[in-house]
Short mmCIF file of C-alpha atoms and ligand atoms in Angstrom, two decimals:
data_model
loop_
_atom_site.label_atom_id
_atom_site.label_comp_id
_atom_site.label_asym_id
_atom_site.label_seq_id
_atom_site.Cartn_x
_atom_site.Cartn_y
_atom_site.Cartn_z
CA UNK G 1 11.53 -29.73 -12.44
CA UNK G 2 11.48 -29.56 -16.21
CA UNK G 3 9.12 -27.17 -17.88
CA UNK G 4 6.17 -29.07 -19.29
CA UNK G 5 3.93 -26.44 -20.69
CA UNK G 6 3.64 -24.86 -24.12
CA UNK G 7 5.13 -21.33 -24.48
CA UNK G 8 2.46 -19.06 -25.81
CA UNK G 9 1.33 -15.46 -25.26
CA UNK G 10 -0.64 -16.29 -22.11
CA UNK G 11 0.00 -15.26 -18.49
CA UNK G 12 -1.38 -15.78 -15.01
CA UNK G 13 -0.62 -12.80 -12.67
CA UNK G 14 -1.00 -13.42 -9.00
CA UNK G 15 -1.07 -10.86 -6.11
CA UNK G 16 -0.26 -12.97 -3.09
CA UNK G 17 -2.02 -12.46 0.21
CA UNK G 18 -0.24 -12.32 3.59
CA UNK G 19 -0.19 -14.56 6.75
CA UNK G 20 -1.77 -13.19 9.96
CA UNK G 21 -0.03 -13.51 13.36
CA UNK G 22 -1.52 -17.00 13.71
CA UNK G 23 0.18 -18.09 10.53
CA UNK G 24 -3.11 -18.35 8.77
CA UNK G 25 -3.53 -16.90 5.25
CA UNK G 26 -5.59 -13.77 5.30
CA UNK G 27 -8.70 -14.45 3.10
CA UNK G 28 -11.55 -12.03 2.63
CA UNK G 29 -15.04 -12.01 0.98
CA UNK G 30 -14.28 -8.74 -0.41
CA UNK G 31 -11.00 -6.60 -1.01
CA UNK G 32 -12.11 -2.99 -0.56
CA UNK G 33 -8.89 -1.32 -1.73
CA UNK G 34 -7.52 -2.98 -4.90
CA UNK G 35 -4.08 -2.22 -6.48
CA UNK G 36 -3.20 -1.18 -9.98
CA UNK G 37 -0.30 -3.45 -10.46
CA UNK G 38 -1.89 -6.36 -12.19
CA UNK G 39 -4.39 -4.59 -14.48
CA UNK G 40 -1.47 -2.38 -15.63
CA UNK G 41 1.13 -5.21 -16.14
CA UNK G 42 -1.75 -6.99 -18.13
CA UNK G 43 -2.10 -3.94 -20.36
CA UNK G 44 1.59 -3.64 -20.69
CA UNK G 45 1.79 -7.14 -22.14
CA UNK G 46 0.15 -5.97 -25.29
CA UNK G 47 -3.22 -6.76 -26.84
CA UNK G 48 -2.10 -10.08 -28.27
CA UNK G 49 -1.57 -11.53 -24.86
CA UNK G 50 -4.15 -13.40 -22.98
CA UNK G 51 -3.87 -12.54 -19.22
CA UNK G 52 -5.69 -13.82 -16.12
CA UNK G 53 -5.45 -12.11 -12.71
CA UNK G 54 -5.63 -13.85 -9.36
CA UNK G 55 -5.88 -11.67 -6.16
CA UNK G 56 -5.31 -14.30 -3.58
CA UNK G 57 -6.90 -12.29 -0.72
CA UNK G 58 -10.27 -12.87 -2.38
CA UNK G 59 -9.55 -15.80 -4.80
CA UNK G 60 -8.18 -19.28 -4.63
CA UNK G 61 -5.05 -19.92 -6.66
CA UNK G 62 -5.82 -22.01 -9.82
CA UNK G 63 -3.16 -24.60 -9.21
CA UNK G 64 -4.32 -26.77 -12.10
CA UNK G 65 -3.91 -23.83 -14.76
CA UNK G 66 -2.54 -24.80 -18.14
CA UNK G 67 -1.00 -21.40 -18.51
CA UNK G 68 2.78 -21.80 -18.34
CA UNK G 69 3.91 -18.19 -17.52
CA UNK G 70 3.15 -17.21 -13.81
CA UNK G 71 3.83 -13.64 -12.67
CA UNK G 72 3.88 -13.06 -8.92
CA UNK G 73 3.81 -9.65 -7.28
CA UNK G 74 5.18 -8.83 -3.75
CA UNK G 75 3.95 -6.19 -1.24
CA UNK G 76 5.74 -6.23 2.01
CA UNK G 77 5.54 -9.48 3.83
CA UNK G 78 3.31 -10.96 1.07
CA UNK G 79 6.60 -11.92 -0.30
CA UNK G 80 6.64 -14.83 2.07
CA UNK G 81 3.47 -16.32 0.51
CA UNK G 82 4.74 -15.13 -3.00
CA UNK G 83 7.83 -17.43 -2.60
CA UNK G 84 5.59 -20.38 -1.56
CA UNK G 85 3.46 -19.91 -4.51
CA UNK G 86 6.57 -19.59 -6.80
CA UNK G 87 8.04 -22.80 -5.34
CA UNK G 88 4.81 -24.70 -5.93
CA UNK G 89 4.34 -23.60 -9.42
CA UNK G 90 7.95 -24.41 -10.26
CA UNK G 91 7.31 -27.99 -8.91
CA UNK G 92 4.34 -28.19 -11.15
CA UNK G 93 6.53 -27.34 -14.17
CA UNK G 94 5.60 -23.70 -14.82
CA UNK G 95 7.81 -20.77 -15.60
CA UNK G 96 7.64 -18.20 -12.80
CA UNK G 97 8.65 -14.58 -12.83
CA UNK G 98 8.54 -12.18 -10.01
CA UNK G 99 8.51 -8.41 -9.35
CA UNK G 100 7.19 -5.71 -7.14
CA UNK G 101 8.67 -3.77 -4.13
CA UNK G 102 9.70 -6.45 -2.04
CA UNK G 103 11.06 -8.72 -4.65
CA UNK G 104 13.26 -5.85 -5.74
CA UNK G 105 14.56 -5.09 -2.36
CA UNK G 106 15.44 -8.66 -1.53
CA UNK G 107 16.02 -9.90 -5.13
CA UNK G 108 18.90 -12.31 -4.43
CA UNK G 109 16.87 -14.15 -1.93
CA UNK G 110 13.90 -14.33 -4.04
CA UNK G 111 15.81 -15.29 -7.22
CA UNK G 112 16.30 -18.80 -5.72
CA UNK G 113 12.66 -19.65 -6.21
CA UNK G 114 11.86 -18.28 -9.59
CA UNK G 115 13.25 -18.06 -13.22
CA UNK G 116 13.50 -14.40 -13.46
CA UNK G 117 13.02 -11.12 -11.39
CA UNK G 118 12.10 -7.72 -12.58
CA UNK G 119 13.61 -5.10 -10.34
CA UNK G 120 11.88 -1.65 -10.00
CA UNK G 121 9.47 -0.39 -12.67
CA UNK G 122 8.40 -2.82 -15.38
CA UNK G 123 8.03 -0.10 -17.98
CA UNK G 124 10.82 -0.48 -20.62
CA UNK G 125 11.83 -3.95 -19.61
CA UNK G 126 8.49 -5.86 -19.43
CA UNK G 127 8.44 -6.53 -23.11
CA UNK G 128 12.04 -7.59 -23.23
CA UNK G 129 11.16 -10.12 -20.49
CA UNK G 130 8.12 -11.36 -22.33
CA UNK G 131 10.03 -11.77 -25.60
CA UNK G 132 12.90 -13.46 -23.91
CA UNK G 133 10.44 -15.84 -22.39
CA UNK G 134 8.90 -16.62 -25.87
CA UNK G 135 12.43 -17.21 -27.17
CA UNK G 136 13.41 -19.40 -24.27
CA UNK G 137 16.02 -16.99 -23.27
CA UNK G 138 14.93 -15.65 -19.90
CA UNK G 139 17.68 -13.81 -17.92
CA UNK G 140 17.77 -13.88 -14.14
CA UNK G 141 17.43 -10.21 -13.54
CA UNK G 142 15.76 -7.37 -15.42
CA UNK G 143 16.47 -3.84 -14.14
CA UNK G 144 16.30 -0.42 -15.73
CA UNK G 145 15.82 2.87 -14.07
CA UNK G 146 13.18 4.77 -15.88
CA UNK G 147 13.28 8.66 -16.12
CA UNK G 148 9.85 9.32 -17.46
CA UNK G 149 6.37 7.64 -16.99
CA UNK G 150 3.79 6.95 -19.59
CA UNK G 151 1.51 3.98 -19.15
CA UNK G 152 -1.20 2.40 -21.19
CA UNK G 153 -5.05 2.22 -20.15
CA UNK G 154 -5.01 -0.51 -17.30
CA UNK G 155 -6.98 -3.63 -18.18
CA UNK G 156 -9.55 -2.77 -15.41
CA UNK G 157 -12.03 -5.20 -17.02
CA UNK G 158 -9.80 -8.05 -15.67
CA UNK G 159 -10.78 -6.95 -12.01
CA UNK G 160 -14.16 -5.39 -12.24
CA UNK G 161 -16.11 -8.68 -11.83
CA UNK G 162 -14.16 -9.63 -8.76
CA UNK G 163 -15.32 -8.87 -5.07
CA UNK G 164 -13.69 -5.36 -4.86
CA UNK G 165 -14.85 -1.88 -3.44
CA UNK G 166 -16.77 0.68 -5.28
CA UNK G 167 -13.79 2.48 -6.63
CA UNK G 168 -10.89 1.56 -8.97
CA UNK G 169 -7.19 2.65 -8.72
CA UNK G 170 -5.58 5.22 -10.89
CA UNK G 171 -1.92 6.52 -10.77
CA UNK G 172 -0.65 10.04 -11.62
CA UNK G 173 2.94 9.51 -10.42
CA UNK G 174 5.44 7.28 -8.78
CA UNK G 175 7.97 7.92 -6.07
CA UNK G 176 8.37 10.78 -3.59
CA UNK G 177 10.76 13.67 -3.27
CA UNK G 178 11.33 12.88 0.45
CA UNK G 179 13.78 10.21 1.80
CA UNK G 180 12.39 8.96 5.05
CA UNK G 181 14.74 6.25 6.37
CA UNK G 182 12.10 3.53 6.94
CA UNK G 183 10.46 3.87 3.56
CA UNK G 184 10.55 1.32 0.57
CA UNK G 185 9.55 4.10 -1.91
CA UNK G 186 12.42 6.40 -0.87
CA UNK G 187 14.72 3.31 -1.14
CA UNK G 188 13.73 2.47 -4.68
CA UNK G 189 13.03 5.93 -6.11
CA UNK G 190 15.83 7.77 -4.19
CA UNK G 191 13.92 11.04 -4.02
CA UNK G 192 12.62 10.93 -7.51
CA UNK G 193 9.12 11.72 -8.39
CA UNK G 194 7.90 10.65 -11.86
CA UNK G 195 4.63 12.08 -13.23
CA UNK G 196 2.35 11.05 -15.99
CA UNK G 197 1.07 13.61 -18.34
CA UNK G 198 -2.28 14.88 -17.04
CA UNK G 199 -4.29 13.96 -20.27
CA UNK G 200 -3.10 10.35 -19.72
CA UNK G 201 -4.28 10.33 -16.12
CA UNK G 202 -7.71 11.88 -17.04
CA UNK G 203 -8.03 9.28 -19.84
CA UNK G 204 -7.83 6.45 -17.07
CA UNK G 205 -10.17 8.29 -14.78
CA UNK G 206 -12.59 8.67 -17.67
CA UNK G 207 -12.41 4.95 -18.20
CA UNK G 208 -13.14 4.26 -14.51
CA UNK G 209 -16.23 6.42 -14.88
CA UNK G 210 -17.23 4.77 -18.16
CA UNK G 211 -17.13 1.40 -16.29
CA UNK G 212 -19.74 2.68 -13.87
CA UNK G 213 -17.60 3.66 -10.91
CA UNK G 214 -18.17 7.05 -9.16
CA UNK G 215 -15.14 7.08 -7.19
CA UNK G 216 -11.41 6.34 -7.68
CA UNK G 217 -8.30 5.84 -5.55
CA UNK G 218 -5.29 7.89 -6.50
CA UNK G 219 -2.71 5.40 -5.38
CA UNK G 220 0.26 7.92 -5.57
CA UNK G 221 2.47 8.03 -2.55
CA UNK G 222 2.44 11.77 -2.18
CA UNK G 223 0.17 13.76 -4.49
CA UNK G 224 1.74 16.93 -3.23
CA UNK G 225 5.17 16.24 -4.71
CA UNK G 226 4.66 18.84 -7.36
CA UNK G 227 2.33 21.62 -6.48
CA UNK G 228 1.47 23.03 -9.97
CA UNK G 229 0.89 19.57 -11.32
CA UNK G 230 -1.49 18.74 -8.50
CA UNK G 231 -3.52 22.05 -9.00
CA UNK G 232 -3.72 21.41 -12.84
CA UNK G 233 -4.65 17.76 -12.18
CA UNK G 234 -7.37 18.69 -9.73
CA UNK G 235 -8.81 21.25 -12.15
CA UNK G 236 -9.31 18.53 -14.70
CA UNK G 237 -10.68 16.07 -12.10
CA UNK G 238 -13.21 18.51 -10.92
CA UNK G 239 -14.74 18.46 -14.46
CA UNK G 240 -15.50 14.82 -14.31
CA UNK G 241 -17.66 15.21 -11.13
CA UNK G 242 -16.11 12.17 -9.35
CA UNK G 243 -15.17 11.36 -5.67
CA UNK G 244 -11.69 10.34 -4.93
CA UNK G 245 -9.25 9.21 -2.04
CA UNK G 246 -5.44 9.52 -1.90
CA UNK G 247 -2.53 9.82 0.47
CA UNK G 248 -0.07 12.72 0.93
CA UNK G 249 1.83 14.82 3.38
CA UNK G 250 -0.28 16.70 6.06
CA UNK G 251 1.55 19.80 4.92
CA UNK G 252 -1.32 20.10 2.51
CA UNK G 253 -3.08 21.80 5.37
CA UNK G 254 -0.60 24.71 5.26
CA UNK G 255 -1.52 25.68 1.58
CA UNK G 256 -5.09 26.81 1.73
CA UNK G 257 -5.41 27.47 -2.02
CA UNK G 258 -4.11 23.82 -2.76
CA UNK G 259 -6.32 22.34 -0.12
CA UNK G 260 -9.38 24.09 -1.59
CA UNK G 261 -8.54 22.85 -5.11
CA UNK G 262 -8.10 19.30 -3.85
CA UNK G 263 -11.41 19.43 -1.88
CA UNK G 264 -13.25 21.06 -4.70
CA UNK G 265 -12.20 18.39 -7.11
CA UNK G 266 -14.04 15.72 -5.13
CA UNK G 267 -11.51 14.47 -2.73
CA UNK G 268 -13.23 12.96 0.22
CA UNK G 269 -10.60 11.13 2.24
CA UNK G 270 -6.73 11.55 2.48
CA UNK G 271 -4.34 9.34 4.49
CA UNK G 272 -1.31 10.82 6.11
CA UNK G 273 1.77 9.21 7.20
CA UNK G 274 2.09 11.03 10.49
CA UNK G 275 4.28 8.24 11.88
CA UNK G 276 4.77 9.68 15.44
CA UNK G 277 3.81 12.54 17.55
CA UNK G 278 7.29 12.50 19.08
CA UNK G 279 9.59 14.99 17.48
CA UNK G 280 12.81 13.13 18.00
CA UNK G 281 11.43 9.95 16.42
CA UNK G 282 10.71 11.98 13.13
CA UNK G 283 14.02 13.48 13.32
CA UNK G 284 15.86 10.22 13.64
CA UNK G 285 13.90 8.69 10.63
CA UNK G 286 14.92 11.65 8.43
CA UNK G 287 11.41 13.04 8.66
CA UNK G 288 12.10 16.25 10.51
CA UNK G 289 10.24 18.19 7.74
CA UNK G 290 7.02 17.34 9.64
CA UNK G 291 6.32 18.99 12.90
CA UNK G 292 4.26 16.92 15.20
CA UNK G 293 3.33 19.94 17.42
CA UNK G 294 1.32 21.20 14.48
CA UNK G 295 -0.28 17.90 13.62
CA UNK G 296 -3.68 18.59 15.66
CA UNK G 297 -4.05 21.94 13.89
CA UNK G 298 -3.31 20.66 10.48
CA UNK G 299 -5.84 17.73 10.91
CA UNK G 300 -8.41 20.07 11.93
CA UNK G 301 -7.75 22.27 8.84
CA UNK G 302 -8.29 19.14 6.57
CA UNK G 303 -11.35 18.01 8.34
CA UNK G 304 -12.77 21.67 8.12
CA UNK G 305 -12.09 21.52 4.39
CA UNK G 306 -14.61 18.56 4.09
CA UNK G 307 -11.98 15.78 3.74
CA UNK G 308 -11.86 12.62 6.09
CA UNK G 309 -8.58 12.09 7.71
CA UNK G 310 -6.95 8.72 7.82
CA UNK G 311 -3.64 8.28 9.54
CA UNK G 312 -0.73 5.77 9.44
CA UNK G 313 1.49 5.72 12.52
CA UNK G 314 4.38 3.71 13.86
CA UNK G 315 4.90 2.00 17.10
CA UNK G 316 8.22 1.01 18.59
CA UNK G 317 10.30 3.87 17.29
CA UNK G 318 13.48 4.81 18.98
CA UNK G 319 12.19 7.27 21.53
CA UNK G 320 8.83 5.58 22.13
CA UNK G 321 7.84 4.77 25.73
CA UNK G 322 4.71 3.37 27.31
CA UNK G 323 3.73 6.97 28.00
CA UNK G 324 4.32 8.32 24.40
CA UNK G 325 2.38 5.36 22.92
CA UNK G 326 -0.52 6.01 25.22
CA UNK G 327 -0.43 9.83 24.35
CA UNK G 328 -0.47 8.68 20.52
CA UNK G 329 -3.68 6.85 21.11
CA UNK G 330 -5.19 9.97 22.87
CA UNK G 331 -4.08 12.20 20.12
CA UNK G 332 -5.91 10.05 17.53
CA UNK G 333 -9.09 10.14 19.61
CA UNK G 334 -8.90 13.83 20.54
CA UNK G 335 -8.44 14.89 16.96
CA UNK G 336 -11.16 12.72 15.76
CA UNK G 337 -9.23 10.74 13.05
CA UNK G 338 -11.72 8.83 11.04
CA UNK G 339 -9.43 5.78 10.07
CA UNK G 340 -6.34 5.53 12.25
CA UNK G 341 -3.92 2.62 11.44
CA UNK G 342 -0.79 1.55 13.37
CA UNK G 343 2.16 -0.46 12.40
CA UNK G 344 4.98 -1.82 14.43
CA UNK G 345 8.18 -0.43 12.96
CA UNK G 346 9.70 -3.03 10.83
CA UNK G 347 13.13 -2.58 9.21
CA UNK G 348 12.75 -3.65 5.59
CA UNK G 349 15.83 -5.42 4.39
CA UNK G 350 17.27 -3.31 1.48
CA UNK G 351 16.63 0.06 3.39
CA UNK G 352 19.45 1.89 5.11
CA UNK G 353 17.29 1.61 8.35
CA UNK G 354 17.52 -2.22 8.31
CA UNK G 355 21.49 -1.86 8.34
CA UNK G 356 21.36 0.67 11.05
CA UNK G 357 19.03 -1.39 13.34
CA UNK G 358 21.26 -4.48 12.70
CA UNK G 359 24.41 -2.61 13.66
CA UNK G 360 22.69 -1.28 16.73
CA UNK G 361 22.05 -4.78 18.20
CA UNK G 362 18.43 -4.06 18.66
CA UNK G 363 17.25 -6.40 15.91
CA UNK G 364 15.99 -9.46 17.76
CA UNK G 365 14.82 -11.43 14.71
CA UNK G 366 16.53 -11.14 11.24
CA UNK G 367 14.51 -14.00 9.67
CA UNK G 368 12.49 -12.07 7.15
CA UNK G 369 10.15 -14.99 6.74
CA UNK G 370 8.78 -14.07 9.98
CA UNK G 371 8.28 -10.34 9.50
CA UNK G 372 4.92 -8.67 9.79
CA UNK G 373 3.81 -5.14 10.62
CA UNK G 374 1.94 -6.39 13.84
CA UNK G 375 4.92 -8.16 15.45
CA UNK G 376 8.07 -6.52 16.82
CA UNK G 377 11.29 -7.73 15.41
CA UNK G 378 13.22 -4.87 17.19
CA UNK G 379 13.26 -3.57 20.62
CA UNK G 380 14.28 -0.02 21.69
CA UNK G 381 16.17 1.28 24.80
CA UNK G 382 13.03 1.76 26.82
CA UNK G 383 10.84 -1.21 25.65
CA UNK G 384 11.24 -4.95 24.88
CA UNK G 385 9.72 -6.51 21.76
CA UNK G 386 7.11 -7.96 23.97
CA UNK G 387 6.33 -4.59 25.47
CA UNK G 388 5.92 -3.24 21.99
CA UNK G 389 3.56 -5.95 20.96
CA UNK G 390 1.51 -5.46 23.99
CA UNK G 391 1.24 -1.64 23.48
CA UNK G 392 0.42 -2.00 19.81
CA UNK G 393 -2.59 -4.21 20.58
CA UNK G 394 -3.51 -1.92 23.47
CA UNK G 395 -3.49 1.13 21.22
CA UNK G 396 -5.65 -0.63 18.61
CA UNK G 397 -8.20 -1.80 21.38
CA UNK G 398 -8.26 1.78 22.91
CA UNK G 399 -8.64 3.65 19.74
CA UNK G 400 -11.32 1.23 18.39
CA UNK G 401 -13.36 0.83 21.69
CA UNK G 402 -17.01 1.53 21.02
CA UNK G 403 -16.89 4.72 23.08
CA UNK G 404 -14.00 6.04 21.12
CA UNK G 405 -15.23 5.13 17.70
CA UNK G 406 -18.34 7.16 18.46
CA UNK G 407 -16.04 10.04 19.66
CA UNK G 408 -14.00 9.97 16.48
CA UNK G 409 -16.66 9.30 13.91
CA UNK G 410 -20.19 10.09 15.22
CA UNK G 411 -19.95 12.93 17.70
CA UNK G 412 -18.09 15.21 15.14
CA UNK G 413 -18.82 18.29 13.03
CA UNK G 414 -18.34 16.11 9.97
CA UNK G 415 -21.31 13.94 11.06
CA UNK G 416 -23.56 16.99 10.84
CA UNK G 417 -22.16 17.96 7.35
CA UNK G 418 -21.98 14.44 5.83
CA UNK G 419 -24.11 12.11 7.82
CA UNK G 420 -24.14 9.29 5.17
CA UNK G 421 -20.32 9.44 4.84
CA UNK G 422 -19.90 9.28 8.59
CA UNK G 423 -22.23 6.30 8.88
CA UNK G 424 -20.27 4.47 6.23
CA UNK G 425 -17.10 5.38 8.26
CA UNK G 426 -18.71 4.05 11.33
CA UNK G 427 -19.25 0.79 9.48
CA UNK G 428 -15.55 0.64 8.42
CA UNK G 429 -14.51 1.27 11.99
CA UNK G 430 -16.87 -1.54 13.35
CA UNK G 431 -15.18 -3.87 10.71
CA UNK G 432 -11.72 -2.83 11.74
CA UNK G 433 -12.88 -3.49 15.46
CA UNK G 434 -14.17 -6.90 14.59
CA UNK G 435 -10.67 -7.78 13.19
CA UNK G 436 -8.74 -6.36 16.19
CA UNK G 437 -10.90 -8.31 18.46
CA UNK G 438 -9.71 -11.42 16.62
CA UNK G 439 -6.12 -10.35 16.80
CA UNK G 440 -5.89 -9.40 13.18
CA UNK G 441 -4.44 -5.95 12.46
CA UNK G 442 -6.65 -4.07 9.97
CA UNK G 443 -3.90 -3.63 7.21
CA UNK G 444 -5.79 -5.37 4.36
CA UNK G 445 -9.24 -3.94 3.73
C1 B12 C 501 -3.07 -0.20 -3.31
C2 B12 C 501 -2.05 -0.83 -2.31
C3 B12 C 501 -2.48 -1.73 -1.41
C4 B12 C 501 -3.99 -2.25 -1.44
C5 B12 C 501 -4.23 -3.41 -2.38
C6 B12 C 501 -3.36 -4.62 -2.44
C7 B12 C 501 -3.74 -5.61 -3.27
N1 B12 C 501 -3.50 -6.92 -2.87
O1 B12 C 501 -4.11 -5.47 -4.53
C8 B12 C 501 -3.97 -2.70 0.11
C9 B12 C 501 -4.53 -1.50 0.84
C10 B12 C 501 -4.96 -3.80 0.32
C11 B12 C 501 -2.50 -2.97 0.37
C12 B12 C 501 -2.10 -3.84 1.35
C13 B12 C 501 -0.87 -4.12 1.64
N2 B12 C 501 0.24 -3.37 1.20
CO1 B12 C 501 0.14 -2.08 -0.20
N3 B12 C 501 0.15 -0.61 -1.37
C14 B12 C 501 -0.70 -0.17 -2.34
C15 B12 C 501 -0.21 1.01 -2.98
C16 B12 C 501 -0.65 2.14 -2.42
C17 B12 C 501 -0.34 0.92 -4.54
C18 B12 C 501 -0.01 -0.35 -5.29
C19 B12 C 501 -0.17 -0.18 -6.69
O2 B12 C 501 -1.12 -0.43 -7.38
N4 B12 C 501 0.91 0.42 -7.38
C20 B12 C 501 0.92 0.81 -8.74
C21 B12 C 501 1.79 -0.27 -9.54
C22 B12 C 501 1.82 0.10 -11.05
O3 B12 C 501 3.15 -0.14 -8.97
P1 B12 C 501 3.87 -1.35 -8.46
O4 B12 C 501 3.05 -2.17 -7.60
O5 B12 C 501 5.10 -0.87 -7.84
O6 B12 C 501 4.14 -2.20 -9.72
C23 B12 C 501 5.21 -1.94 -10.72
C24 B12 C 501 6.56 -2.53 -10.37
O7 B12 C 501 6.73 -2.71 -9.00
C25 B12 C 501 6.47 -3.89 -11.18
N5 B12 C 501 5.79 -4.99 -10.49
C26 B12 C 501 4.96 -5.10 -9.47
N6 B12 C 501 4.74 -6.34 -9.27
C27 B12 C 501 5.20 -7.19 -10.22
C28 B12 C 501 4.97 -8.44 -10.53
C29 B12 C 501 5.74 -8.97 -11.65
C30 B12 C 501 5.59 -10.47 -12.01
C31 B12 C 501 6.53 -8.13 -12.55
C32 B12 C 501 7.17 -8.58 -13.53
C33 B12 C 501 6.63 -6.65 -12.14
C34 B12 C 501 6.00 -6.32 -11.10
O8 B12 C 501 5.72 -3.54 -12.36
C35 B12 C 501 4.79 -2.54 -12.03
C36 B12 C 501 4.81 -1.57 -13.14
O9 B12 C 501 5.97 -0.88 -13.24
C37 B12 C 501 1.40 0.82 -2.71
C38 B12 C 501 2.14 1.98 -2.92
C39 B12 C 501 2.82 2.12 -4.31
N7 B12 C 501 3.38 3.22 -4.54
O10 B12 C 501 2.89 1.16 -5.09
C40 B12 C 501 1.30 0.06 -1.42
C41 B12 C 501 2.51 -0.89 -1.02
C42 B12 C 501 2.93 -1.68 -2.29
N8 B12 C 501 2.06 -1.74 -0.03
C43 B12 C 501 2.86 -2.01 0.86
C44 B12 C 501 2.50 -2.98 1.82
C45 B12 C 501 3.56 -3.30 2.81
C46 B12 C 501 1.25 -3.64 2.02
C47 B12 C 501 0.98 -4.57 3.07
C48 B12 C 501 1.95 -5.65 3.42
C49 B12 C 501 0.34 -3.78 4.39
C50 B12 C 501 1.39 -3.47 5.46
N9 B12 C 501 1.70 -2.19 5.54
O11 B12 C 501 1.99 -4.29 5.98
C51 B12 C 501 -0.42 -5.17 2.55
C52 B12 C 501 -0.19 -6.55 1.91
C53 B12 C 501 -1.25 -6.76 0.76
C54 B12 C 501 -1.38 -8.13 0.30
N10 B12 C 501 -0.48 -8.47 -0.71
O12 B12 C 501 -2.20 -8.98 0.53
C55 B12 C 501 4.14 -1.36 0.60
C56 B12 C 501 5.26 -2.31 0.10
C57 B12 C 501 6.57 -2.08 0.66
C58 B12 C 501 7.46 -3.27 0.35
N11 B12 C 501 8.71 -3.07 0.78
O13 B12 C 501 7.23 -4.25 -0.29
C59 B12 C 501 3.84 -0.27 -0.36
C60 B12 C 501 4.88 0.13 -1.29
C61 B12 C 501 3.39 0.99 0.55
C62 B12 C 501 4.55 1.61 1.30
N12 B12 C 501 4.66 2.96 1.06
O14 B12 C 501 5.40 1.05 1.94
N13 B12 C 501 -1.80 -2.26 -0.36
#
């Protein structure tokens, strides 16, 4: 359909939601964890642009908007909804541009439904894309590898009045030096880790504080990627007297000096991609630098340092059996993991792992429009896709039974040290449990 709107410096940025396993859009009253993507892209447009943000998980899409330019993000299988939104806005006569991890990994597919795609990081190309738009000269693809990272103050004010948690996102760096076979970050950054200058990061955290927030989420993929940088950053964060969450490798526990520095700076919860307690699984996924035999000890060290532990683990990996998956649930319970999350291994098109699985004949569904982290699309030699689905829900139900929530969150040493924090974590666990009982995996919170 012909474009029927005026080209002006206005933009609507949309973060699409995902579909659940019953093919219903996941909608929430509140999105506790909110991303940085849209407030940052808004800032990168420049002060003379009028930008609106819609986070579909908590807001309705304003289909009747008179803004021509629609920018759509893509996180994992939210791309499915993103494409639907793109199609509809195109039918309504708007200009649609897309970007984000998934649009970058499957850009040829996504291109059919929008006017332009920005592959990878926007910095360096975003302004070109916007100028081309204003000059009626949009190209199909925009892609440039960046070597350094410097970003403006995100336009946090565009999200602070939305129903979000009591913290805002901040980013110190992008990428990760590791190259785990399943990971989209490894696929796009290829072992590269880009850091922002510490004063720039602190400027953003100060802004978060100024806006009345006492906590922030450091959304980096592995804050340990550069030890000296992390030490220096934590020293500066400490001065601000704030609390923060992030994610990194469990190897942090092997470095007492760094762990102390992280804990002293106000870090209260870290999420660790443990992936599996079976060594051969990690080996096959190019993650043999982690040793699952050490996981229990390392988790305890982190908890003893006063930091709550969340974990991300995968189910349905090559050497998983019914027994190993049940042991995984027990591991999580015995080690008192505060917020354990599980995902069914899903090969993401664009990653080397996807090609490998396709060649192996174990991929039972290659329709990416049906992909989700809670439905198996591959079997392994021991388990059918149905077995994997069944064991996935068994694991969630076991780990989030009332008895085991108490065991992991209340009957713990942490409860004695931080009773209020533990009660909050108990609430989060009950919230997850509620979703699990309704067959909704707790992946969006
Ligand atoms: C915070 C976060 C969340 C939050 C907030 C989500 C939200 N709706 O706001 C929560 C916890 C809820 C969440 C949920 C999910 N997430 Co998430 N999330 C993140 C995290 C940690 C940070 C995102 C962020 O703010 N990044 C900072 C910004 C600046 O970077 P960016 O998003 O890459 O954006 C840059 C470019 O990509 C580009 N760009 C991005 N979007 C667009 C759009 C346009 C139009 C343009 C032009 C450019 C552009 O420009 C930006 C500036 O350079 C990332 C990890 C990461 N490193 O990004 C994972 C990540 C994006 N999430 C991921 C996934 C898979 C999900 C889920 C599907 C859960 C799951 N495991 O299945 C859900 C889906 C959420 C939804 N859409 O409803 C994956 C995506 C992988 C992939 N192949 O797409 C990531 C990369 C994690 C990972 N390691 O695999 N997530």
